[in-house]
Short mmCIF file of C-alpha atoms and ligand atoms in Angstrom, two decimals:
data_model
loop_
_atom_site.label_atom_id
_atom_site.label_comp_id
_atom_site.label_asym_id
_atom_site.label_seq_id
_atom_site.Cartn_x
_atom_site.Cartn_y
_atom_site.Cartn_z
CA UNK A 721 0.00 0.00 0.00
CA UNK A 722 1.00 3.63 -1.00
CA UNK A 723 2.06 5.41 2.01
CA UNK A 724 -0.12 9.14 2.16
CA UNK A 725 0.24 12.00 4.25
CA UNK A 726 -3.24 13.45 6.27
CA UNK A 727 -4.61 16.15 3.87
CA UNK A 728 -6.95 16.99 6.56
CA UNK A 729 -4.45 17.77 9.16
CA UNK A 730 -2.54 19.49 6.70
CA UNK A 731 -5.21 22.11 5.83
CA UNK A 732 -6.13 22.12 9.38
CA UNK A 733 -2.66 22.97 9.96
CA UNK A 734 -2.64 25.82 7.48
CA UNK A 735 -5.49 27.23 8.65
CA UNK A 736 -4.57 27.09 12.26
CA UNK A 737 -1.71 29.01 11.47
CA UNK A 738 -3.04 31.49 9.13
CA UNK A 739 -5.34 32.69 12.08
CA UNK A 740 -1.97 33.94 13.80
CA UNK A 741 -2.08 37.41 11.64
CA UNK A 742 -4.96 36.71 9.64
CA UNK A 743 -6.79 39.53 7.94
CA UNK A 744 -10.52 40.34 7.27
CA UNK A 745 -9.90 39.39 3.84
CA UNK A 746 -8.81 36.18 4.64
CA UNK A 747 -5.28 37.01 4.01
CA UNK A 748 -1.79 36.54 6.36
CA UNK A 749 -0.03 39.53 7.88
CA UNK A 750 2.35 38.12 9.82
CA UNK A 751 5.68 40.28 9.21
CA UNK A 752 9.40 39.02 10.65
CA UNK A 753 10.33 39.44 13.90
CA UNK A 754 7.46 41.17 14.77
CA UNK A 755 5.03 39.67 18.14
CA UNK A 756 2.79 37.53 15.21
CA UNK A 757 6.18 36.23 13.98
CA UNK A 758 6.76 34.63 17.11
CA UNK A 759 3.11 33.03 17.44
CA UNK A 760 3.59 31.76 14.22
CA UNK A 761 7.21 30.37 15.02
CA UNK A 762 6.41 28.86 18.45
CA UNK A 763 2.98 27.48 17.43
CA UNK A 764 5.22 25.43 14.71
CA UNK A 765 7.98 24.70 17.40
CA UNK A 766 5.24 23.26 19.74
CA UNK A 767 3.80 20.81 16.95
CA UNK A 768 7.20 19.91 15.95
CA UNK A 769 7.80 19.03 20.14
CA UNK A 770 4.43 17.29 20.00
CA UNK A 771 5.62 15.08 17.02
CA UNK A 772 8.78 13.98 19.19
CA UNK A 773 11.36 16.48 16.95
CA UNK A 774 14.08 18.07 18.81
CA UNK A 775 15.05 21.55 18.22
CA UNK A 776 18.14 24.09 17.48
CA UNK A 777 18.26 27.23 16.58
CA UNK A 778 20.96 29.48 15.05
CA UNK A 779 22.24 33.25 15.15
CA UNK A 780 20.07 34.55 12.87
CA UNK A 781 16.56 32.71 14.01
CA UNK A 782 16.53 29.80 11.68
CA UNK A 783 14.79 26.86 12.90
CA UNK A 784 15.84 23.34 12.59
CA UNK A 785 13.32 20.96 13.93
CA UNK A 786 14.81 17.30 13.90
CA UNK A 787 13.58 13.67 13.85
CA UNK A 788 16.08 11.30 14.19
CA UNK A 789 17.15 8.90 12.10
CA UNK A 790 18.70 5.53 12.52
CA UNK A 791 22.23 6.75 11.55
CA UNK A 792 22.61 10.35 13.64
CA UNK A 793 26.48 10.01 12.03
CA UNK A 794 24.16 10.91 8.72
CA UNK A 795 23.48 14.39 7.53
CA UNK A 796 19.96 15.21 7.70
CA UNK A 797 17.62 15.07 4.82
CA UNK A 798 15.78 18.28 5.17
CA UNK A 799 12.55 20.39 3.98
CA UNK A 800 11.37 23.59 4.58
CA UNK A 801 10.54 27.37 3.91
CA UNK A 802 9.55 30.21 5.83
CA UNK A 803 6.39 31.25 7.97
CA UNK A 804 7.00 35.32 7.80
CA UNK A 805 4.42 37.14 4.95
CA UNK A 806 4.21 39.88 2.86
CA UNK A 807 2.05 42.89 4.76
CA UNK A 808 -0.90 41.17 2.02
CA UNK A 809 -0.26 38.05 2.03
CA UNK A 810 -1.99 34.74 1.91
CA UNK A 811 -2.07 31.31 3.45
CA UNK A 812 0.13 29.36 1.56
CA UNK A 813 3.65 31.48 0.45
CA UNK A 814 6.46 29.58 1.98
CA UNK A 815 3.72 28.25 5.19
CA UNK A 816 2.89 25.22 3.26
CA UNK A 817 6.11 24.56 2.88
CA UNK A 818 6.85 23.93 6.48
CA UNK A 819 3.80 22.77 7.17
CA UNK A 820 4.18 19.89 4.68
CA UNK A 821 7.64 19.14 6.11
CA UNK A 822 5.71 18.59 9.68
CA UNK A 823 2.97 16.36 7.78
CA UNK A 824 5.55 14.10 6.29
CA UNK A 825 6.92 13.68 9.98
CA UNK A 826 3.75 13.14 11.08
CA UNK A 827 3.16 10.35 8.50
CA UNK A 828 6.11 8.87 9.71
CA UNK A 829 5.35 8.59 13.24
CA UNK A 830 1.89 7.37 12.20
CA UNK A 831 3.35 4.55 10.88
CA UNK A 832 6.46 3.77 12.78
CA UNK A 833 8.69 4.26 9.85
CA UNK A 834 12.49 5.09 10.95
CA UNK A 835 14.46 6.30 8.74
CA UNK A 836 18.51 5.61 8.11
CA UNK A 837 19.38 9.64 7.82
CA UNK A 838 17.65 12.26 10.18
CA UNK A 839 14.58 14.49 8.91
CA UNK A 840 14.67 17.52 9.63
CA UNK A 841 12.07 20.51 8.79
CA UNK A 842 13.55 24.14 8.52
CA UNK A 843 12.35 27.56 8.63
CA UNK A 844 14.31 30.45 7.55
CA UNK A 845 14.13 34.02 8.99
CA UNK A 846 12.74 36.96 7.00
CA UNK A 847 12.64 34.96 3.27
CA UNK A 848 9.85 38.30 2.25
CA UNK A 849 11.90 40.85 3.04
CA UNK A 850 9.00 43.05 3.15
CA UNK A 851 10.07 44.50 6.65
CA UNK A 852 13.58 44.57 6.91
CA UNK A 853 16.17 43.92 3.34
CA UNK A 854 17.85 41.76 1.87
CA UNK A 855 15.20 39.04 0.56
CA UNK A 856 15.71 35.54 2.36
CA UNK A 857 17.97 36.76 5.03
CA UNK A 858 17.88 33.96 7.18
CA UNK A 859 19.20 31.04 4.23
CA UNK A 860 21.49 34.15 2.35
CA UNK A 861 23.39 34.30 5.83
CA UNK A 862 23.51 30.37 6.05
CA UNK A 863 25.04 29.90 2.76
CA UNK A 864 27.00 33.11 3.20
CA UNK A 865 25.98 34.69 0.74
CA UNK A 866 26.34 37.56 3.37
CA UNK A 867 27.57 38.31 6.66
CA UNK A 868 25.51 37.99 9.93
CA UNK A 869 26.49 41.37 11.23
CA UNK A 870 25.07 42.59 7.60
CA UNK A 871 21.73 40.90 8.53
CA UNK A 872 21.99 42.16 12.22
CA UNK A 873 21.93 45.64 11.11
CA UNK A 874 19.47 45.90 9.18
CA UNK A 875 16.31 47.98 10.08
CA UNK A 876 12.71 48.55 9.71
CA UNK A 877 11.42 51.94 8.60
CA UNK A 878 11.19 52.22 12.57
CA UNK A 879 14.50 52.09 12.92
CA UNK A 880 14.42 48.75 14.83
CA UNK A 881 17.19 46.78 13.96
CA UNK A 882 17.12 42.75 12.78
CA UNK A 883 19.15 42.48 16.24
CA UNK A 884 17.05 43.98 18.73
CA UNK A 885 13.83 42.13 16.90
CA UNK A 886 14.85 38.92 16.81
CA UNK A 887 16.63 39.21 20.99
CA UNK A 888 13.23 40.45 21.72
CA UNK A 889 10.75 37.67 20.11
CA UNK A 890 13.52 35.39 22.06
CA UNK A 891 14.94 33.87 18.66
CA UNK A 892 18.71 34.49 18.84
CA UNK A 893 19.92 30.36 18.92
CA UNK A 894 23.53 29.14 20.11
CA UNK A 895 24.23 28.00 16.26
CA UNK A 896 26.67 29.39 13.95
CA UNK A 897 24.89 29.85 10.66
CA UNK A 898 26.03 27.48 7.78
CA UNK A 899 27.51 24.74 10.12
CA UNK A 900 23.98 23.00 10.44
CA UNK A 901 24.41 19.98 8.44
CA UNK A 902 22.39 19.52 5.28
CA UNK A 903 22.09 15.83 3.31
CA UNK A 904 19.80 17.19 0.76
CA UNK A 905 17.39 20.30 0.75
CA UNK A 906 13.49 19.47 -0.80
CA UNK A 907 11.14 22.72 -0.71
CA UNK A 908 7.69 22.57 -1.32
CA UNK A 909 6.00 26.18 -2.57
CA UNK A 910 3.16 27.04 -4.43
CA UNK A 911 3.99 28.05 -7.94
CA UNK A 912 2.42 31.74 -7.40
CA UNK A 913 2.52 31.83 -11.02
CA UNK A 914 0.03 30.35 -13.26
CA UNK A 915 1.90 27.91 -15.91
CA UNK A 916 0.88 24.44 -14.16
CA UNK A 917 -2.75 26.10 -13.56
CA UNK A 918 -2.70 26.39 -16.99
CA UNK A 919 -1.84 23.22 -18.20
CA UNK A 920 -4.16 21.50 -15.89
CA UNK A 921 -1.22 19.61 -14.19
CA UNK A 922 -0.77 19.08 -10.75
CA UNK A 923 3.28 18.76 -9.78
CA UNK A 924 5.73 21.15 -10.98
CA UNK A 925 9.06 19.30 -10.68
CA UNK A 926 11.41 22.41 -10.66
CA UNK A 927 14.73 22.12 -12.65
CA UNK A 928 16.18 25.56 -12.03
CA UNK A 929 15.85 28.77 -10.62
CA UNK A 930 15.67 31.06 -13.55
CA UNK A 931 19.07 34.06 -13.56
CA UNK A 932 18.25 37.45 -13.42
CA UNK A 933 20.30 41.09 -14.93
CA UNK A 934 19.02 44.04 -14.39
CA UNK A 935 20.39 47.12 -16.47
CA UNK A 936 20.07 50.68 -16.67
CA UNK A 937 19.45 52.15 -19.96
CA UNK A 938 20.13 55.85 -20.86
CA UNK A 939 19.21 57.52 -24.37
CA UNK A 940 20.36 60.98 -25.01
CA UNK A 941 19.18 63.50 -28.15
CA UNK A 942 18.43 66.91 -27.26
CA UNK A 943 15.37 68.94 -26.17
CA UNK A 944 13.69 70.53 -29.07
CA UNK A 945 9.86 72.16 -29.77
CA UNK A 946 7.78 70.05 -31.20
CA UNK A 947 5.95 72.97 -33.24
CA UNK A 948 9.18 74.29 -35.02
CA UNK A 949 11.38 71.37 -35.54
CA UNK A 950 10.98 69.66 -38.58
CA UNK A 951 10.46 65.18 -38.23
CA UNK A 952 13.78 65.05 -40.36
CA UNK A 953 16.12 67.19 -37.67
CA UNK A 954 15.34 66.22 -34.70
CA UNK A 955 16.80 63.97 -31.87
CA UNK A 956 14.23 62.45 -30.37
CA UNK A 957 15.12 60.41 -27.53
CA UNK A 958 11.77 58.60 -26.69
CA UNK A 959 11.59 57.38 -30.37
CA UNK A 960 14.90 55.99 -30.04
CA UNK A 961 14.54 54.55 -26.59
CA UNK A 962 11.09 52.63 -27.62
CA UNK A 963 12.68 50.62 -30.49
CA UNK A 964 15.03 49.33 -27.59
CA UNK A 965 12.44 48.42 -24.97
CA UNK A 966 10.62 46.58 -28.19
CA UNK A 967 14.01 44.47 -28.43
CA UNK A 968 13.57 43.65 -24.89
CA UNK A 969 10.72 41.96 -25.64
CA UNK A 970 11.62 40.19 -28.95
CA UNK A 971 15.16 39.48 -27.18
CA UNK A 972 13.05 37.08 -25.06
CA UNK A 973 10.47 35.68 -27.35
CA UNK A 974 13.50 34.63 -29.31
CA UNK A 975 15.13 32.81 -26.22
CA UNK A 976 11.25 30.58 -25.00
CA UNK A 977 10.35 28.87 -23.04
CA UNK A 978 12.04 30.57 -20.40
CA UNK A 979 13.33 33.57 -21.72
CA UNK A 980 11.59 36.71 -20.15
CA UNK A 981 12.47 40.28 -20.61
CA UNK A 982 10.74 43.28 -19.16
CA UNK A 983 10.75 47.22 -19.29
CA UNK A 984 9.36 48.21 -15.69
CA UNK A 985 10.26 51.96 -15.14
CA UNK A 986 10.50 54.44 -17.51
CA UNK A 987 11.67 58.11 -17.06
CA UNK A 988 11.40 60.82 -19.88
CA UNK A 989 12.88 63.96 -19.33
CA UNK A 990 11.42 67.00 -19.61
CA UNK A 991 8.08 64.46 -20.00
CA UNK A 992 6.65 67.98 -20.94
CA UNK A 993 3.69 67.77 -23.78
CA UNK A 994 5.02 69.87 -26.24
CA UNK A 995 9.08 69.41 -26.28
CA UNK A 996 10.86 66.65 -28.09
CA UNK A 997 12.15 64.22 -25.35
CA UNK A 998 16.05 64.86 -24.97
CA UNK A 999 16.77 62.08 -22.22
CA UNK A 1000 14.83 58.83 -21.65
CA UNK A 1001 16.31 56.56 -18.54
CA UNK A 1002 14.83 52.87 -18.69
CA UNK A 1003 15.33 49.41 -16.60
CA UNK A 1004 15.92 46.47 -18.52
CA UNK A 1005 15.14 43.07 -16.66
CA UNK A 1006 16.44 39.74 -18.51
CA UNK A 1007 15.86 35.92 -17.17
CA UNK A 1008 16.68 32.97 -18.32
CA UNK A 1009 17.22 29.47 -16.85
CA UNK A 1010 20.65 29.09 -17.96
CA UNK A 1011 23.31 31.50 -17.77
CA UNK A 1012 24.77 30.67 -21.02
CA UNK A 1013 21.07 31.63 -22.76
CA UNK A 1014 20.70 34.75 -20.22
CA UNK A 1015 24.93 35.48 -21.58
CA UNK A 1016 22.94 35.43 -24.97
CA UNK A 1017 20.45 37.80 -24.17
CA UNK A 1018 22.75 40.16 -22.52
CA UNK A 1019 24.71 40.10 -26.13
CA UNK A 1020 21.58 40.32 -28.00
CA UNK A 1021 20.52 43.68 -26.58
CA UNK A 1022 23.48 45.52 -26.10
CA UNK A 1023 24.28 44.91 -30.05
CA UNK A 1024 20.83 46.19 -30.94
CA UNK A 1025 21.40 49.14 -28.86
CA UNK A 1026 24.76 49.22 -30.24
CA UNK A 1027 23.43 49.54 -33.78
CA UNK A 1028 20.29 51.64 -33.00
CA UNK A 1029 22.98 54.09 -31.46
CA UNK A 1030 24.48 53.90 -34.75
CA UNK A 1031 21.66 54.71 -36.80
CA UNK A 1032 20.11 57.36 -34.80
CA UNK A 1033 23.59 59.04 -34.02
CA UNK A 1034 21.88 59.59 -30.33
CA UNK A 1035 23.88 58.02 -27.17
CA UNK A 1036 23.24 54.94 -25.76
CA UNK A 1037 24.43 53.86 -22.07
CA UNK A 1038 23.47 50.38 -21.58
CA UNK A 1039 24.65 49.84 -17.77
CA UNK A 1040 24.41 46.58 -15.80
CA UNK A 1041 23.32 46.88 -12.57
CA UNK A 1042 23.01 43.53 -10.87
CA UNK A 1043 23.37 40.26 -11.98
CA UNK A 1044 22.17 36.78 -10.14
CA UNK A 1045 23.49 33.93 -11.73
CA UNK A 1046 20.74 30.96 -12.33
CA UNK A 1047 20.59 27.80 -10.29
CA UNK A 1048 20.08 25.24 -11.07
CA UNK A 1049 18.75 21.98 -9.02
CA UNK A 1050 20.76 18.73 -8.74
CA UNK A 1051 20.41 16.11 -10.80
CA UNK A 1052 19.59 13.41 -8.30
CA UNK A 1053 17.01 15.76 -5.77
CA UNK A 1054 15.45 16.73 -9.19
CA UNK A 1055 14.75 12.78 -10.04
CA UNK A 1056 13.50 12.03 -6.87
CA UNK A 1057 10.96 14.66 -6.88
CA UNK A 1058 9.84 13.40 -10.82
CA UNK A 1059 10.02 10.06 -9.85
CA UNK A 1060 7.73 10.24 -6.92
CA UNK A 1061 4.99 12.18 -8.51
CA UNK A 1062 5.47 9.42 -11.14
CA UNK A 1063 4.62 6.69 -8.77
CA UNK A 1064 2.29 8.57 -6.95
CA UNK A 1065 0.36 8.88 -10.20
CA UNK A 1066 -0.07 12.75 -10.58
CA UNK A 1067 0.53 14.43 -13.54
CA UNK A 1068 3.29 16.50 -13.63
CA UNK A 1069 5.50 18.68 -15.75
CA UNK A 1070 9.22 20.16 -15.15
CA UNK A 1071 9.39 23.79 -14.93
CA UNK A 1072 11.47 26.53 -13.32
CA UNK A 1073 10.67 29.43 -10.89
CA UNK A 1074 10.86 32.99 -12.27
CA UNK A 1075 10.80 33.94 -8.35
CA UNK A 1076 13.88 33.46 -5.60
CA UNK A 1077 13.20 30.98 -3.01
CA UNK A 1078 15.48 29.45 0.12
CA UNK A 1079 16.17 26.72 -1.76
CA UNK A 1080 17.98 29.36 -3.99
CA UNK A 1081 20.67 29.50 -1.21
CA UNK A 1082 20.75 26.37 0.47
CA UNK A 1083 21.69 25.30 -3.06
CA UNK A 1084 25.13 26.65 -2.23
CA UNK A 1085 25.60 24.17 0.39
CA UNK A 1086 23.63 21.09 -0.17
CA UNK A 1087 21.50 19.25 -3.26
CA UNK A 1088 18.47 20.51 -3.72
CA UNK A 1089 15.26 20.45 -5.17
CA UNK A 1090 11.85 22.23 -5.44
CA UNK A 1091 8.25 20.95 -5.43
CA UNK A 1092 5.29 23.18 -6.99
CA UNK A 1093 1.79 22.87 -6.66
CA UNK A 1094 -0.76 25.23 -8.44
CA UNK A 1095 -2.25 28.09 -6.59
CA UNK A 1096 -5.26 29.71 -8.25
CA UNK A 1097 -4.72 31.99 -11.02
CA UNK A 1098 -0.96 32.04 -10.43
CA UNK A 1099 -1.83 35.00 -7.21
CA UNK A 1100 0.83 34.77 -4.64
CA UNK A 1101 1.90 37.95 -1.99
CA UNK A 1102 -1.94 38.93 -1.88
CA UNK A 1103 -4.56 38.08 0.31
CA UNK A 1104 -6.98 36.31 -2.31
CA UNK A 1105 -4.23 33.92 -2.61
CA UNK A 1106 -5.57 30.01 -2.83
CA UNK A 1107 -4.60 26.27 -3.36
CA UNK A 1108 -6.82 23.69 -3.38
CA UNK A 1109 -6.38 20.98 -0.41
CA UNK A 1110 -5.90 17.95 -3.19
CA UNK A 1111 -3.00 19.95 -5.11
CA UNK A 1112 -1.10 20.89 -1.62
CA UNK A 1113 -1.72 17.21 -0.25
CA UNK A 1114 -0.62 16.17 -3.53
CA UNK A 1115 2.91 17.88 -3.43
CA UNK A 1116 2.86 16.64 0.26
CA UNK A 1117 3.04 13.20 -0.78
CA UNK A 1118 6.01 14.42 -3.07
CA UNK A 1119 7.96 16.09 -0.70
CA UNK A 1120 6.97 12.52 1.71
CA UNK A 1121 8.30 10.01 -1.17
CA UNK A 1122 11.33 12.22 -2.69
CA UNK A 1123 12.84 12.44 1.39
CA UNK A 1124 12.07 9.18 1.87
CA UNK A 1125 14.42 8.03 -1.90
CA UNK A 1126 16.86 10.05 -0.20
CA UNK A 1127 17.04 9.60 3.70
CA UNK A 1128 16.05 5.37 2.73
CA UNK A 1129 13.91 3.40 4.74
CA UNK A 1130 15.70 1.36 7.43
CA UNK A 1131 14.64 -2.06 7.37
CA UNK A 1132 15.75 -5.01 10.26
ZN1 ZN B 2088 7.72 31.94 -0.35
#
């Protein structure tokens, strides 16, 4: 027989802690470090005690809840994501994935299966960054990405420091960050986009985390009326600056399925009705799953703006302002997660998140893998966010089946 998780005690779960900060419109405002952050945190900590897991904490408030396994001389097979929201956020974001880690202990003890390697189930400080920057704080400063005293020092528009907030919710652990051991990382996460939605399927095994570059683009002519100068002498800026920010675009339809490019902020100067545009100031946003294709794209537009330059005789500045390399899963965490929704008999379909997860950084350190489920209409960091109970019991039984392949089954 096919061992399943409890989708009812999963919901339950999710619902239970979606009260801690829940909002009239049914939505999650439960911000890091703040008094809700700790309800949240110990409510999970006592359910993990409850479920016989032991637990450790480290500098920066990341939570390591721990069953053990047959072997403790093995590294821990672990699973998580983070309980802290966006100030309109929903149930699910990064929630179900800790909550499914707890189910698939749960299932365990249910049964009396031991595993040979520990389980453990993680969650990682601040992954919105909606209160205090950078983004996924807690797993950047495991996998050093950057420093603790960095993360310490950051504030809140309050002024309240990272520090002070996480000493006073009582969450500053013994651990050094990064020397928690880590076998293999599996998150579970809704998709909060709406590709698997779309194509009616119900697992999205997750191959890579898609690179990002960002660039500023500057486009200089000159200021002119636009009663008195004739089409033929003038040096419009705008004109010149659109036929770039339409290469954007065809830069990435050239580079599907995952190529995506994007114009987000514009500036014209003097944006006055009547005057020719002398300076237009654009972002440029390029993914791409591989950094080889995004390496293509990069090429791609700074030739066309090379030769549009050219043409016009107006200067282009095409400056890069940051770049995050694409990651992508292992091999072997990324086959255990197919394989599983294989046997488990739900369709499913390999895809890549356009969004930055934990799993991003404990990458760095350890295999890992990702698990998505659909959420309805692709609507994540808002309050009308939804999954339906089959799909997230669904990727539960992933997540249960993929740990399992890689923390084995003892047997006598
Ligand atoms: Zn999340």
């Amino acid at each position: 027989m096919t061992l399943l998780i409890n989708e009812a005690r999963l919901w339950q779960s999710l619902m239970s802690l979606a009260d801690i900060g829940g909002t009239p419109k049914g939505g999650v405002c439960r911000l890091a470090l703040t008094d809700l952050d700790r309800q949240g945190r110990d409510l999970v900590i006592g359910w993990a005690r409850e479920a016989g897991m032991s637990v450790t904490i480290d500098q920066i408030g990341n939570v390591f809840m721990r069953r053990p396994g047959r072997r403790a001389d093995l590294p821990p097979i672990m699973t998580g994501s983070h309980i802290d929201t966006q100030p309109t956020g929903g149930k699910f974001d990064g929630n179900y994935g800790v909550l499914a880690g707890l189910e698939v202990v749960r299932t365990l003890n249910d049964h009396g299966i031991e595993t040979e390697a520990p389980i453990e189930v993680a969650f990682w400080t601040n992954e919105e960054g909606s209160r205090f920057v950078p983004v996924m704080m807690g797993s950047g400063v495991f996998a050093k990405a950057f420093s603790l005293e960095t993360a310490y020092a950051a504030q809140d528009t309050e002024g309240k420091t990272v520090r002070d907030e996480l000493a006073r919710i009582g969450y500053i652990g013994d651990e050094v960050p990064g020397e928690h051991p880590v076998g293999a990382y599996f998150e579970a996460h809704i998709e909060q986009g709406p590709v698997l939605e779309d194509h009616g399927i119900t697992i999205g095994v997750v191959e890579a985390v898609l690179g990002i570059r960002w660039y500023d683009c500057t486009v200089t002519g000159m200021e002119a009326h636009a009663g008195p100068t004739p089409m033929g002498l003038r040096r419009d800026a705008l004109q010149v600056a659109t036929r770039i920010m339409q290469e954007v675009v065809a830069v990435a339809m050239r580079h599907q399925p995952h190529g995506r490019g994007t114009v987000g902020m514009v500036q014209v100067h003097p944006n006055s009705r009547n005057v020719i545009p002398g300076q237009v100031k654009f972002s440029m946003d390029l993914r791409n799953v591989s950094n080889e294709l995004l390496g293509q794209m990069d090429a791609e537009i700074r030739a066309y703006a090379a030769q549009v330059a050219q043409d016009s005789g107006l200067t282009v500045q095409v400056q890069e302002v940051s770049h995050y390399p694409a990651v992508p899963f292992e091999a072997g965490c990324v086959s255990a997660v197919r394989q599983a929704a294989q046997a488990l008999g739900y369709s499913h379909m390999p895809c890549v998140s356009g969004a930055g997860h934990d799993a991003v950084y404990v990458a760095r350190l350890a295999p890992a893998g990702m698990i998505f489920v659909p959420c309805k209409d692709g609507i994540s960091h808002n309050e009308i966010e939804s999954a339906e109970p089959a799909h997230l019991a669904a990727g539960c039984n992933v997540l249960l089946h993929a740990m399992l392949d890689r923390a084995g089954v003892a047997r006598d």
